[in-house]
Short mmCIF file of C-alpha atoms and ligand atoms in Angstrom, two decimals:
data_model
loop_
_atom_site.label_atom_id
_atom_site.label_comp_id
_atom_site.label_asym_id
_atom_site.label_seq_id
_atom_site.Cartn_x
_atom_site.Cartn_y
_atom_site.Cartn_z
CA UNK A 8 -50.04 15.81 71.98
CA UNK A 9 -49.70 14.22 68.51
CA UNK A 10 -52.58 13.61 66.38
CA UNK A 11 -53.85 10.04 65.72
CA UNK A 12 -55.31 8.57 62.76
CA UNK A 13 -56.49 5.25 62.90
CA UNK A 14 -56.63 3.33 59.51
CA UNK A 15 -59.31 -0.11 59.40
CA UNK A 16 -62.12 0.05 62.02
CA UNK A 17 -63.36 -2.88 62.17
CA UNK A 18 -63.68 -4.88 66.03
CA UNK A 19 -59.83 -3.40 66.93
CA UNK A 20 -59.25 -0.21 64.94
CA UNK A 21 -62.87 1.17 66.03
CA UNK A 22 -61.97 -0.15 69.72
CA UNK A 23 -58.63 1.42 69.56
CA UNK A 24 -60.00 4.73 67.74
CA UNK A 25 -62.75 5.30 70.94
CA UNK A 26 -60.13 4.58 73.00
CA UNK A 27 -57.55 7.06 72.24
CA UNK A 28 -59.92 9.59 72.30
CA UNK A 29 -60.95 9.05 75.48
CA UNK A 30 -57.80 9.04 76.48
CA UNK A 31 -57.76 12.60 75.14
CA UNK A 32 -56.36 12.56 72.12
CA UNK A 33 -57.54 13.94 68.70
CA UNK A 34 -58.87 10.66 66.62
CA UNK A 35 -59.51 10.70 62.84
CA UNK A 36 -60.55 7.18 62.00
CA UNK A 37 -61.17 5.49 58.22
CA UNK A 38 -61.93 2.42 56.51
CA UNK A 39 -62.49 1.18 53.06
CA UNK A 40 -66.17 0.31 53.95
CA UNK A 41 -68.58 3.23 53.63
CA UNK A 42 -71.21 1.42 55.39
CA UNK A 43 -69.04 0.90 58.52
CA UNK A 44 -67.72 4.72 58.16
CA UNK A 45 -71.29 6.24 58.38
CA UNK A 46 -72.35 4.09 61.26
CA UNK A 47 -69.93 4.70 63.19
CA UNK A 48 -69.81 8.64 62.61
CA UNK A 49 -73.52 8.54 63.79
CA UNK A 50 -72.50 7.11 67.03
CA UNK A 51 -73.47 3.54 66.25
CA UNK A 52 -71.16 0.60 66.77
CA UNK A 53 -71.39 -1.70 63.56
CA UNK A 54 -70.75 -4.83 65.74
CA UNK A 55 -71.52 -6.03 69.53
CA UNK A 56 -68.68 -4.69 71.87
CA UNK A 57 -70.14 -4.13 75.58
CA UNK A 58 -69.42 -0.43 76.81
CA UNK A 59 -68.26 0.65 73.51
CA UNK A 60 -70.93 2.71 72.16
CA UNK A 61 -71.53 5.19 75.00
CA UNK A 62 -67.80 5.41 74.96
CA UNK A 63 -68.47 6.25 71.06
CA UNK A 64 -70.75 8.57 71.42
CA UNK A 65 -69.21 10.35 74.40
CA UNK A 66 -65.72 10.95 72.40
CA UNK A 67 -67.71 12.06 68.75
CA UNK A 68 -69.49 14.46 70.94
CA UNK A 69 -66.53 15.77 72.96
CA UNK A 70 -65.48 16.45 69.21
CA UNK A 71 -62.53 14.21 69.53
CA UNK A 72 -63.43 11.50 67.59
CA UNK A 73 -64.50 12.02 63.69
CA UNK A 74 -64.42 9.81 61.04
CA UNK A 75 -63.24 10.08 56.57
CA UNK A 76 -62.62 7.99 53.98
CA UNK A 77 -60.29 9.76 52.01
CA UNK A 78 -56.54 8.85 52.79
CA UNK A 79 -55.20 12.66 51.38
CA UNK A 80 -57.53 14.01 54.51
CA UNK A 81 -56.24 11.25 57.15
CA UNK A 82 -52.45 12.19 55.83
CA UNK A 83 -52.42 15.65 56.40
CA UNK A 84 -54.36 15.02 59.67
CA UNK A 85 -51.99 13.00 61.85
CA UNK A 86 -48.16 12.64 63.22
CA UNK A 87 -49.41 8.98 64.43
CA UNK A 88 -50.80 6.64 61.90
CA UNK A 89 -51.97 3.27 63.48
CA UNK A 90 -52.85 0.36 61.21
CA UNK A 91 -55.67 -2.01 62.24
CA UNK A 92 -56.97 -3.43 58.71
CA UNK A 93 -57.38 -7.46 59.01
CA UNK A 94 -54.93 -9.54 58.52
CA UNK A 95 -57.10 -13.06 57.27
CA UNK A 96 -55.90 -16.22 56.39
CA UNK A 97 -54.70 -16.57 53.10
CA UNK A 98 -53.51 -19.47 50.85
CA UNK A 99 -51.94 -22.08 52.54
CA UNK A 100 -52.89 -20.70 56.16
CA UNK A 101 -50.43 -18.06 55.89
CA UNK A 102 -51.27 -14.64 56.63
CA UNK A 103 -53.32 -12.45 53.78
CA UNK A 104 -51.28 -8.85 53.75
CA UNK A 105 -52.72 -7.20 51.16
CA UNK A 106 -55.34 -4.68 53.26
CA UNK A 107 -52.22 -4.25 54.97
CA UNK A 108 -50.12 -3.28 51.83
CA UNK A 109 -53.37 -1.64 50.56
CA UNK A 110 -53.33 0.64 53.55
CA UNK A 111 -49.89 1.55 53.20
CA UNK A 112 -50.14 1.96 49.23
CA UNK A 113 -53.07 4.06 49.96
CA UNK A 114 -51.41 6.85 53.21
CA UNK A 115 -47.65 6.90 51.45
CA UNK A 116 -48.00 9.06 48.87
CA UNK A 117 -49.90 12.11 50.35
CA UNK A 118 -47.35 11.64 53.20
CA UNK A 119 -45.72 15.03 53.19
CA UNK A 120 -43.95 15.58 56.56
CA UNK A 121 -42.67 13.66 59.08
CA UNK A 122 -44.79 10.68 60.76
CA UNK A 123 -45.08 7.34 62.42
CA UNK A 124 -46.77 4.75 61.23
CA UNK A 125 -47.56 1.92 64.30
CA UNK A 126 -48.85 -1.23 63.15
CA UNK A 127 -51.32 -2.91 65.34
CA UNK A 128 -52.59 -5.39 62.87
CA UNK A 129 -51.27 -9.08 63.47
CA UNK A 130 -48.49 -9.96 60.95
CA UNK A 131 -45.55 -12.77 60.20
CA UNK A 132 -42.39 -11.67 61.52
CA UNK A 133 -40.92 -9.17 58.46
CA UNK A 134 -43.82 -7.50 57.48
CA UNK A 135 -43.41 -3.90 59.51
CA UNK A 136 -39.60 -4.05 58.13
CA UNK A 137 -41.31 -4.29 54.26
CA UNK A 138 -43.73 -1.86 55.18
CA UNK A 139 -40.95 0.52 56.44
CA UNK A 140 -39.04 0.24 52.94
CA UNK A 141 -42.48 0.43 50.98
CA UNK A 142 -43.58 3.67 52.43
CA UNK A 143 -40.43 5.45 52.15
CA UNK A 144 -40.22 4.20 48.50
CA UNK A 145 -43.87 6.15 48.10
CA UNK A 146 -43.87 9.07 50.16
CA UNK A 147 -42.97 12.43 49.76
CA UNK A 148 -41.20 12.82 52.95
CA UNK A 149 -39.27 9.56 52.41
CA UNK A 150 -36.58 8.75 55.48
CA UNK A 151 -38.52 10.77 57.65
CA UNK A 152 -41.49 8.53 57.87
CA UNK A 153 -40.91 5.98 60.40
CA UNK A 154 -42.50 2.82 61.09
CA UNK A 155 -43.30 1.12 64.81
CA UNK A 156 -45.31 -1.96 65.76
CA UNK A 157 -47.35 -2.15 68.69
CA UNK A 158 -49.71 -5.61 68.68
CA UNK A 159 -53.12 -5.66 70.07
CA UNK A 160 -53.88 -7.62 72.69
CA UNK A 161 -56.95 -7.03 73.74
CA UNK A 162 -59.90 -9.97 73.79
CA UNK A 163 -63.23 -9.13 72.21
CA UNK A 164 -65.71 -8.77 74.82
CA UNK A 165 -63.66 -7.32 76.64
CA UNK A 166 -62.22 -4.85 74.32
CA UNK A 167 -62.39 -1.44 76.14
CA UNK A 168 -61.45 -2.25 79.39
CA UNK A 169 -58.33 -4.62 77.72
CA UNK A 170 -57.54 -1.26 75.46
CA UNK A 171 -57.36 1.09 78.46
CA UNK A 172 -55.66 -0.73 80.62
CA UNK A 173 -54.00 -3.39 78.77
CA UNK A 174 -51.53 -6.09 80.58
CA UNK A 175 -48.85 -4.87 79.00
CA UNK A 176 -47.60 -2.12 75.89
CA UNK A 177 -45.11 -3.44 73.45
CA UNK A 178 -43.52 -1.71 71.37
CA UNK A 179 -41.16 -2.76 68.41
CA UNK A 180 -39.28 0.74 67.61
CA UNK A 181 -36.60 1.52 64.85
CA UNK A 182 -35.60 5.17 67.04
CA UNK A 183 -36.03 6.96 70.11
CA UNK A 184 -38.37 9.44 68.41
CA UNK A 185 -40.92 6.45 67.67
CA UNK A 186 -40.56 5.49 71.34
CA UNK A 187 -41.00 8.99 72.40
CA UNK A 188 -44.28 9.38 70.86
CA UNK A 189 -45.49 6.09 71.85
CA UNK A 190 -44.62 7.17 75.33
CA UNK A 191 -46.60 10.29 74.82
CA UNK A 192 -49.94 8.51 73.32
CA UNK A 193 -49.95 5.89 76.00
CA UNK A 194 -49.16 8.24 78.93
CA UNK A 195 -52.36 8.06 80.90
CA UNK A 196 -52.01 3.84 81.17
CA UNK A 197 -48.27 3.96 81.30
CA UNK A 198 -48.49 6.81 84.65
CA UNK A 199 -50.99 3.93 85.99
CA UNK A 200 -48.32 1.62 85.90
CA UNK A 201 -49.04 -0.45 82.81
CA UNK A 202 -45.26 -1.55 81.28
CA UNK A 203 -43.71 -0.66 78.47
CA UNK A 204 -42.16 -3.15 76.85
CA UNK A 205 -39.38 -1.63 74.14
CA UNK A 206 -37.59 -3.84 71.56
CA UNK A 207 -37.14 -4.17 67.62
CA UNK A 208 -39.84 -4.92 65.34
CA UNK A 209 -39.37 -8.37 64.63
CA UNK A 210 -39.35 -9.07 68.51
CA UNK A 211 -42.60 -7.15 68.62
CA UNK A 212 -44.11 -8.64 65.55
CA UNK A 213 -43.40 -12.32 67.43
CA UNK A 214 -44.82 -11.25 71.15
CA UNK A 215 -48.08 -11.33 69.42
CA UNK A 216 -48.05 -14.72 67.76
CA UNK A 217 -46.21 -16.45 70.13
CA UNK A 218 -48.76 -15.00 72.81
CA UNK A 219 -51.46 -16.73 70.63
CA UNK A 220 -49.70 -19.62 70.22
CA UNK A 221 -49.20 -19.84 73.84
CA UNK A 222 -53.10 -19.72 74.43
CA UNK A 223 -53.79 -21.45 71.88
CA UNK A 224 -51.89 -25.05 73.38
CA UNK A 225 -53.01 -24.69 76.58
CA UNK A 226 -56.84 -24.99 75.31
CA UNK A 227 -55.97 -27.65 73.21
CA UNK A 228 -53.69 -29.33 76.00
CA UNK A 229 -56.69 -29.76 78.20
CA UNK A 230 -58.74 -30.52 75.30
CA UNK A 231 -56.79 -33.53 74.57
CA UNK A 232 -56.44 -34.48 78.04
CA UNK A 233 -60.37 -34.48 77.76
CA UNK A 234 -59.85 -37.36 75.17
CA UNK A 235 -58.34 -38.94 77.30
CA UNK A 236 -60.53 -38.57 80.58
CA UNK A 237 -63.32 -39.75 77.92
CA UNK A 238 -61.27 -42.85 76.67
CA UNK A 239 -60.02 -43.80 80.38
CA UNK A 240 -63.59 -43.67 81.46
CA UNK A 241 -62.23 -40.17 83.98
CA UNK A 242 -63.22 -36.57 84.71
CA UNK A 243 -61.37 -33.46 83.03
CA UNK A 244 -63.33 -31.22 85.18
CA UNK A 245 -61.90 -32.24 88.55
CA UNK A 246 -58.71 -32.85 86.72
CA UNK A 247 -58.25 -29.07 84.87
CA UNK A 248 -59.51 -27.67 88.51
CA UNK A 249 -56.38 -29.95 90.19
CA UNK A 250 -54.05 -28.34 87.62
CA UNK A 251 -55.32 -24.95 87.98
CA UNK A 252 -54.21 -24.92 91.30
CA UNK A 253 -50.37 -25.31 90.52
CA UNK A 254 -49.00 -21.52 90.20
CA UNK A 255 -46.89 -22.41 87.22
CA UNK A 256 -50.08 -23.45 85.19
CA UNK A 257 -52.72 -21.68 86.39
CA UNK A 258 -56.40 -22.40 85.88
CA UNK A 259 -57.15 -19.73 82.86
CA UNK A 260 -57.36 -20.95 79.41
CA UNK A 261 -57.66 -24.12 81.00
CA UNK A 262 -61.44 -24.87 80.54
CA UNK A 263 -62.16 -27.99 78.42
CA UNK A 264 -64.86 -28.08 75.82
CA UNK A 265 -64.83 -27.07 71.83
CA UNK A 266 -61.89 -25.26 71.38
CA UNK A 267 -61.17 -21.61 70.29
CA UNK A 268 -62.75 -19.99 66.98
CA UNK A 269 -62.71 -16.27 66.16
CA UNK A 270 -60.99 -14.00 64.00
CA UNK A 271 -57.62 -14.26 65.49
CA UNK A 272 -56.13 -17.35 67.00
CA UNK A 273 -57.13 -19.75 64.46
CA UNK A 274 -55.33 -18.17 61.74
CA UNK A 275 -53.30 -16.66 64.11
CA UNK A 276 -51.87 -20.06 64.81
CA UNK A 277 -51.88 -21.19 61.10
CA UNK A 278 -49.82 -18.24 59.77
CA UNK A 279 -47.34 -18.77 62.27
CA UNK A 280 -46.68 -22.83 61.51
CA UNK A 281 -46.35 -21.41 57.66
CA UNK A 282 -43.62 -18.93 59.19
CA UNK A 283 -42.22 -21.11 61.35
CA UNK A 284 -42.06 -23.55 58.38
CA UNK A 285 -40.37 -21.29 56.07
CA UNK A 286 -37.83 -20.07 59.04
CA UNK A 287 -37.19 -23.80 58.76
CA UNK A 288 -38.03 -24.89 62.18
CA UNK A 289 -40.08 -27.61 62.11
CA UNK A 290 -40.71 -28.04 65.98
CA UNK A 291 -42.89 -24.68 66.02
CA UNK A 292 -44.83 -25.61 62.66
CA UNK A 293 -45.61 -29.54 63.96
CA UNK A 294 -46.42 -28.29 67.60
CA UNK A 295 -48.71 -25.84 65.94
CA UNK A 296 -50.17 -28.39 63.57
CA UNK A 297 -51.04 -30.68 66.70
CA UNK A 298 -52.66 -27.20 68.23
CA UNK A 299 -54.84 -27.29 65.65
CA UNK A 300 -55.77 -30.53 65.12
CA UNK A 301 -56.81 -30.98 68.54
CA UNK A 302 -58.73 -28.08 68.82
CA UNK A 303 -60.98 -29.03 65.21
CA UNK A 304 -60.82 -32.46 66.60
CA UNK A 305 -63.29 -31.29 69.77
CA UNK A 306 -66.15 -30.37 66.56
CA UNK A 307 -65.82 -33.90 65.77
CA UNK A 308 -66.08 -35.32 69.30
CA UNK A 309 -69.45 -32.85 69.59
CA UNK A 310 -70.67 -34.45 66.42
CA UNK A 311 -69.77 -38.19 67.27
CA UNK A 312 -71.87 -37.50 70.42
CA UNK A 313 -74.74 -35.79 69.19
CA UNK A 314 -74.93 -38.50 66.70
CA UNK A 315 -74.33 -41.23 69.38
CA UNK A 316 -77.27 -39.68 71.52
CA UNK A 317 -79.37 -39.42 68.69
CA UNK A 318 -79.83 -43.31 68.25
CA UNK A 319 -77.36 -43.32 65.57
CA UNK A 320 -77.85 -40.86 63.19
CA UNK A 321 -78.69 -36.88 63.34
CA UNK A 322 -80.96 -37.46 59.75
CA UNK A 323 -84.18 -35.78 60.14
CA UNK A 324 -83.60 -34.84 63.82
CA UNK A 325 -84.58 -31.50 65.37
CA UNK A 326 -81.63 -30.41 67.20
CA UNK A 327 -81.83 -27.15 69.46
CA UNK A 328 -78.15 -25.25 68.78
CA UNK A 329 -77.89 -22.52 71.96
CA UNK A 330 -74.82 -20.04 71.27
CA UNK A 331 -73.62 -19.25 67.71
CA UNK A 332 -70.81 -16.55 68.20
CA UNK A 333 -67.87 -17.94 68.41
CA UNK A 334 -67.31 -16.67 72.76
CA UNK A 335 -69.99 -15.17 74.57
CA UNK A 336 -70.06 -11.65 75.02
CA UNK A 337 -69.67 -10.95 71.29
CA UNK A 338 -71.45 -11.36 67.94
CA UNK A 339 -68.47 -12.47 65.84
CA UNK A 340 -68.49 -15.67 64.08
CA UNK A 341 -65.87 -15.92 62.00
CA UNK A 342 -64.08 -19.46 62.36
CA UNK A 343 -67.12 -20.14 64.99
CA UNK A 344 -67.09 -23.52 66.40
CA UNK A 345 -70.47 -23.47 66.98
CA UNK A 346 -71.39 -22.33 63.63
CA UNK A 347 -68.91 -25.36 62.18
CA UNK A 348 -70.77 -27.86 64.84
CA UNK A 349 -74.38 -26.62 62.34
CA UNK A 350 -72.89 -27.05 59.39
CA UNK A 351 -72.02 -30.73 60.17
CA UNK A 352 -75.02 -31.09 61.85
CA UNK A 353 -76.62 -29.54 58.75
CA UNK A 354 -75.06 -31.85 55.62
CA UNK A 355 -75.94 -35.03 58.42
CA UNK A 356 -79.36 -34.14 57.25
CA UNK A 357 -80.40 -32.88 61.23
CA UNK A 358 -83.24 -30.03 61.71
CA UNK A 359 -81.60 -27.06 62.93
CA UNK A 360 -82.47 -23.97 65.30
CA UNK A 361 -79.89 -21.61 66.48
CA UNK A 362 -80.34 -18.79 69.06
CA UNK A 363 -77.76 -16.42 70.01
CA UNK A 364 -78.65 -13.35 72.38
CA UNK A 365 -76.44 -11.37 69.40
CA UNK A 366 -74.76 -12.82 67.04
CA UNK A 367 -77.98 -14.45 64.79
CA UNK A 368 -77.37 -12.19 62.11
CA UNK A 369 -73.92 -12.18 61.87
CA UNK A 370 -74.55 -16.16 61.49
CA UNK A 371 -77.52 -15.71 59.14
CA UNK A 372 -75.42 -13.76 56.28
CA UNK A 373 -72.83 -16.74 56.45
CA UNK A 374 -75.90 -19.59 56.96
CA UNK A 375 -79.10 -18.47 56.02
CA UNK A 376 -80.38 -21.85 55.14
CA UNK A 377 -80.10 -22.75 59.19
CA UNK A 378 -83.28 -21.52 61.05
CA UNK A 379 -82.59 -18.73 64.00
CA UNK A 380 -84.82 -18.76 66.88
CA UNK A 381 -85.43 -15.37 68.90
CA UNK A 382 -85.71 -17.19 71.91
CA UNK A 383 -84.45 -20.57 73.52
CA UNK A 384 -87.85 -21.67 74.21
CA UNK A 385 -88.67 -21.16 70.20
CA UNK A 386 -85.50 -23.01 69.56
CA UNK A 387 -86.06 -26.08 71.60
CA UNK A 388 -89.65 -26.32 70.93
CA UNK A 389 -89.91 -30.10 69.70
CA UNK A 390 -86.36 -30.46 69.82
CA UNK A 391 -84.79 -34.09 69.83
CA UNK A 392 -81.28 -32.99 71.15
CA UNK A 393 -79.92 -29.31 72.66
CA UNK A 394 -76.53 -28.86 71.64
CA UNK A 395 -74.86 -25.67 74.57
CA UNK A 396 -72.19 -24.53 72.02
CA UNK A 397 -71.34 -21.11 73.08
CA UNK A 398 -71.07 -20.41 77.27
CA UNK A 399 -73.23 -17.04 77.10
CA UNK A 400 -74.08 -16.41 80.95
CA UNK A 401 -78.11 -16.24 79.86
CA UNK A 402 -77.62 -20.25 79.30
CA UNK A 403 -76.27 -20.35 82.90
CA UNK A 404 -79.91 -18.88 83.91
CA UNK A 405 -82.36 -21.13 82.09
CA UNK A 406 -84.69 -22.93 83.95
CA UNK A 407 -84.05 -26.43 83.02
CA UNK A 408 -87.55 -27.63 84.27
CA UNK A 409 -89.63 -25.06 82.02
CA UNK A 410 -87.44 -25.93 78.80
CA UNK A 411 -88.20 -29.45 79.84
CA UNK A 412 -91.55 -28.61 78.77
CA UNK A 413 -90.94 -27.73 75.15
CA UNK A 414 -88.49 -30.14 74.08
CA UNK A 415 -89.45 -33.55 72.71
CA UNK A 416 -86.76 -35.02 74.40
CA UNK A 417 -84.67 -34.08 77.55
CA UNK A 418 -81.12 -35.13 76.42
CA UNK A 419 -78.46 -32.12 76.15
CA UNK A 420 -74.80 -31.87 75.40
CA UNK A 421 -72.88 -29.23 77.39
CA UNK A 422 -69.60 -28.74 75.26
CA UNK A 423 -68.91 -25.98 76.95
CA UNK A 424 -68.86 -27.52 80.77
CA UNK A 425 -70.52 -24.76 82.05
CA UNK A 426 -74.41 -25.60 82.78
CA UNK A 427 -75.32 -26.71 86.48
CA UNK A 428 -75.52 -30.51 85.27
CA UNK A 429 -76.69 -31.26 88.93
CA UNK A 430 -79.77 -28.98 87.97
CA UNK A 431 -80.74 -30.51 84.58
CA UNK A 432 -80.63 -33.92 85.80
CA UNK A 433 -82.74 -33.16 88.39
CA UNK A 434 -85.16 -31.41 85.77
CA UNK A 435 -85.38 -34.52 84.21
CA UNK A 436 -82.83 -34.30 81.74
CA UNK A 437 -79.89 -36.70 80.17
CA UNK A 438 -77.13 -34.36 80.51
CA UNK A 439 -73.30 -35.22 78.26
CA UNK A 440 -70.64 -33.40 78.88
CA UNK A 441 -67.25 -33.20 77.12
CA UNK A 442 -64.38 -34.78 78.57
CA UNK A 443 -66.59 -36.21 81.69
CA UNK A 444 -68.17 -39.60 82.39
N1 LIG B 510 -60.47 -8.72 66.80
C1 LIG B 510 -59.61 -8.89 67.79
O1 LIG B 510 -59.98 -9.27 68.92
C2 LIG B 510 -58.14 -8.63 67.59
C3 LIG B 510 -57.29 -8.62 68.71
C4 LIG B 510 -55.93 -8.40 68.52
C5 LIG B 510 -55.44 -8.25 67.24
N2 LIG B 510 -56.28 -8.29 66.17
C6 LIG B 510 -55.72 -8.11 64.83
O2 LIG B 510 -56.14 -6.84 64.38
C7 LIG B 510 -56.31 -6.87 62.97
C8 LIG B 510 -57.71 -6.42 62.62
O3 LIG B 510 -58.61 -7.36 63.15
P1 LIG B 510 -60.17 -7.05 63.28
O4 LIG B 510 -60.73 -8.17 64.08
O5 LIG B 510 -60.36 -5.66 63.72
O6 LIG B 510 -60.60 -7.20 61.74
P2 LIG B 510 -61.91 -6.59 61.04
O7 LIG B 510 -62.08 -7.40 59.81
O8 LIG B 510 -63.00 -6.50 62.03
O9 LIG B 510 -61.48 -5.12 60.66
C9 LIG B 510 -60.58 -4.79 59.65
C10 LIG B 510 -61.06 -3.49 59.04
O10 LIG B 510 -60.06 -3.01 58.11
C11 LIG B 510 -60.76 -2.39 57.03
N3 LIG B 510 -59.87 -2.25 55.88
C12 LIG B 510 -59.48 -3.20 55.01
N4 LIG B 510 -58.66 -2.67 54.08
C13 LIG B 510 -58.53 -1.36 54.38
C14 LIG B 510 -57.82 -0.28 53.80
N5 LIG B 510 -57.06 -0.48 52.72
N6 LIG B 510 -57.93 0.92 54.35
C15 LIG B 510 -58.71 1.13 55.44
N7 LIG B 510 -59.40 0.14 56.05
C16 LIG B 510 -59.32 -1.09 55.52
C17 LIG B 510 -61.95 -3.31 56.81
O11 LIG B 510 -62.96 -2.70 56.05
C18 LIG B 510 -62.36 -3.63 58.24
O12 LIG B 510 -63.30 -2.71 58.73
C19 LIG B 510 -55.97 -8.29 62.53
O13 LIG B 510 -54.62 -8.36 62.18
C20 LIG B 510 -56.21 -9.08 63.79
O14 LIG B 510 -55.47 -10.28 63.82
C21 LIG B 510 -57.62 -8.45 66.33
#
C-alpha cells in the first residue's frame, strides 16, 4: 500500500488524515501551526468533530497515524501527498491560493522520487494544472511527480462518517498510474460500492464548486420564496414540505431560515462568480450574485424583526442569542450567520448573551466584547427578546415553560424553523418565525 502524507490539518486534512489510517494506511500528517501539530499528536482534536477523537486516538496508537512539521521528513515519507491547506476568500471574493502555493513551494524541492500529489483543497478551475507545472519546475524528480485532484465533500459534523463512506470519489487524473493509486488508497469504500468517478482535472476541480453552487441556490431559493410567503401574508413551511415531496426536488437543503455560513460555501460561491466572471459567462457570476444576496438578505430580515418586536429599536435591549456556530453539530464560526446576526445586533446598541453548547470560544476570539453564557437559562435571564440562530438539537429540548421564568419577556424568533412553536405558545410565549405568518 502506498504511504500517505497529508499536508494542512485543519477541520478536512485532520478528518481525512484519521481517516486513512483507519482505513489502514500509514498517515504522516503536517501543518504550518505548531499548536495544532502538538495537539493533535497527543490525541486531542483542536476543534469539535463528533467521533473524531476516539478515531484519533485509536489510529496514533495503532501506530498508524503520526504527525511533523518539517516538509524534508513528510517528502521522503510518502508516494501519496494530499493537500488540504485552506483555500479563504481573497480580494475581490476570489479564491486566496497562496497556502496552497505555499504547500507546494514548501514539498517540491525535497521531492526526490516519484509521487502523487492529490489536491483535496477547494480551488478555481486551473489551479491543480499550475500546481502540476510548479512542482515539476522545483523538484528533483521533475516529470515524474504527478499531480491528481480529488475534492472533499464531506459536511462538518458529519465529517467521519461522510470521509468513510462518502457519496461519491472523484477523481481528476492526468495518467493511469494516478488512477491506480487512487484506486488502491480508496479500496476499502470503493469494494463497498462507493463510485469512482474518473475525469481530467479541470472537470474535477468544477464537481466541487458547482456541487456548492448547487446547494447553495436551493437554500437561497426557498429562502426567497420565504420573502415571499412573508410579503403574501403565506406559510413557507407547508409550502417547502409540498415541494419536498416532488422526487425531482427533494426536501433536503430545502429548510427555510438564515441561510448558510461556514468556511466553505460562502466563499465557495464567491470564488466561483469571480471565475465564472473571468471565463466570461455572466449567467453563472449573476445567478451566483443573486445566491448570495438572498442568503445575507435572511440576516437582515432577522434584524428587521428583532427590531420590529422590540418596539422599534434593539438600543439598550437584552437580547438572548441561542446558537453561535455557524450549523449545529460543530464549533466553527467562520462566516457564521449567527455571529453576523450579534454583530448587528451589537452596533444597534442591543445587550447581548450568546450560548453555544461548543462553539463560545471559537466566537469569543473573533467577539470578545459580546457576553457568552454557559447556559441558556444564564443567557435569557432578564432577556427582552431570544433570538434561535443556530438549530442545535439541545434547543429542540428546552422547556419553554421554565425559560419562561427567567426571561423578562416571552417573545422569541425561531430563524431556524425548528422549535415546537405549538409548545412555546402554549408556555406563554410570542413565537416569530421566518417565512411564516
Ligand atoms: N471544512 C470543510 O467542511 C471542508 C469540506 C470540503 C472541502 N473543504 C476545503 O478544504 C480546504 C481546507 O479547509 P478547512 O476547513 O480544513 O480549513 P482549515 O483552515 O481548517 O485548515 C487549513 C489548514 O491548513 C494549514 N496550512 C496552511 N498553510 C499550510 C502550509 N503551507 N503547509 C501546511 N499546512 C498549512 C493551516 O494551518 C490549517 O490548519 C479548503 O479548500 C476548503 O474549502 C473544506
Amino acid at each position: 500500500m502506498p504511504r500517505v502524507t497529508v499536508i494542512g490539518t485543519g477541520y478536512l486534512g485532520l478528518t481525512h488524515a484519521v481517516c486513512l489510517a483507519d482505513l489502514g494506511h500509514e498517515v504522516l500528517a503536517i501543518d504550518v501551526d505548531e499548536e495544532k501539530i502538538a495537539k493533535a499528536a497527543s490525541g486531542e482534536a483542536p476543534f469539535f468533530e463528533p467521533g473524531l477523537e476516539p478515531l484519533l486516538r485509536k489510529n496514533i496508537d495503532a501506530g498508524r497515524l503520526r504527525f511533523s512539521m518539517s516538509f524534508p521528513e513528510v517528502a521522503g515519507f510518502g508516494e501519496v501527498h494530499f493537500l488540504c491547506v485552506g483555500t479563504p476568500e481573497g480580494d475581490a471574493g476570489r479564491a486566496d491560493l497562496s497556502f496552497v502555493e505555499a504547500a507546494a513551494d514548501a514539498l517540491a524541492p525535497h521531492l526526490t522520487s516519484e509521487c502523487l500529489i492529490v489536491g483535496k483543497s477547494t480551488v478555481p478551475v486551473g489551479t491543480a494544472r499550475r500546481v502540476l507545472s510548479r512542482v515539476r519546475a522545483a523538484a528533483p524528480a521533475g516529470r515524474r511527480v504527478d499531480v491528481a485532484w480529488n475534492p472533499e465533500f464531506l459536511r462538518e459534523g458529519f465529517a467521519v462518517q461522510d470521509s468513510l463512506a462518502p457519496d461519491r470519489i472523484v477523481a481528476g487524473v492526468t495518467s493511469p498510474r494516478a488512477e491506480a493509486l487512487l484506486r488502491e488508497i480508496y479500496a476499502t469504500p470503493l469494494a463497498a460500492g462507493v463510485p469512482l468517478l474518473v475525469m481530467d482535472l479541470e472537470t474535477a476541480e468544477l464537481v466541487k464548486v458547482a456541487a456548492n453552487a448547487f446547494l447553495a441556490t436551493k437554500i437561497s431559493f426557498i429562502n426567497a420564496m420565504a420573502e415571499v410567503c412573508e410579503a403574501a401574508g403565506a406559510d413557507v413551511m407547508p409550502l417547502a414540505e409540498a415541494l419536498g415531496y416532488d422526487a425531482r426536488i427533494g426536501r433536503r437543503f430545502l429548510s427555510p431560515g438564515l441561510g448558510f455560513g461556514g468556511g466553505c460555501l460562502p466563499k465557495d460561491i464567491r470564488a466561483f462568480r469571480a471565475t465564472a466572471s473571468e471565463l466570461g459567462v455572466g449567467s453563472v457570476a449573476s445567478l451566483l450574485t443573486t445566491v448570495d444576496a438572498i442568503n445575507q438578505g435572511r440576516r437582515d430580515r432577522v434584524i428587521a424583526l428583532a427590531r420590529q418586536v422590540a418596539g422599534g429599536t434593539l438600543a439598550g435591549r437584552r437580547v438572548a442569542v441561542l446558537g453561535v456556530a455557524f450549523k449545529p453539530n460543530s464549533d466553527d464560526v467562520r462566516d457564521s450567520p449567527s455571529l453576523a446576526v450579534c454583530d448587528r445586533l451589537a452596533a444597534e446598541g442591543a445587550i447581548v448573551s450568546v450560548h453555544d453548547p461548543v462553539a463560545m470560544a471559537n466566537a469569543a476570539r473573533k467577539r470578545p466584547d459580546l457576553t457568552y453564557a454557559r447556559t441558556v437559562f444564564q443567557a435569557a435571564e432578564g432577556a427582552e427578546l431570544v433570538l434561535h440562530l443556530t438549530e442545535w438539537s439541545d434547543y429542540q429540548a428546552i422547556d419553554p415553560a421554565a425559560l419562561a421564568g427567567v426571561v423578562a419577556r416571552r417573545v422569541i424568533i425561531d430563524a431556524r424553523g425548528t422549535l415546537d412553536a405549538g409548545l412555546w405558545s402554549d408556555a406563554g410565549w410570542s413565537v416569530r418565525i421566518l417565512g411564516r405568518p
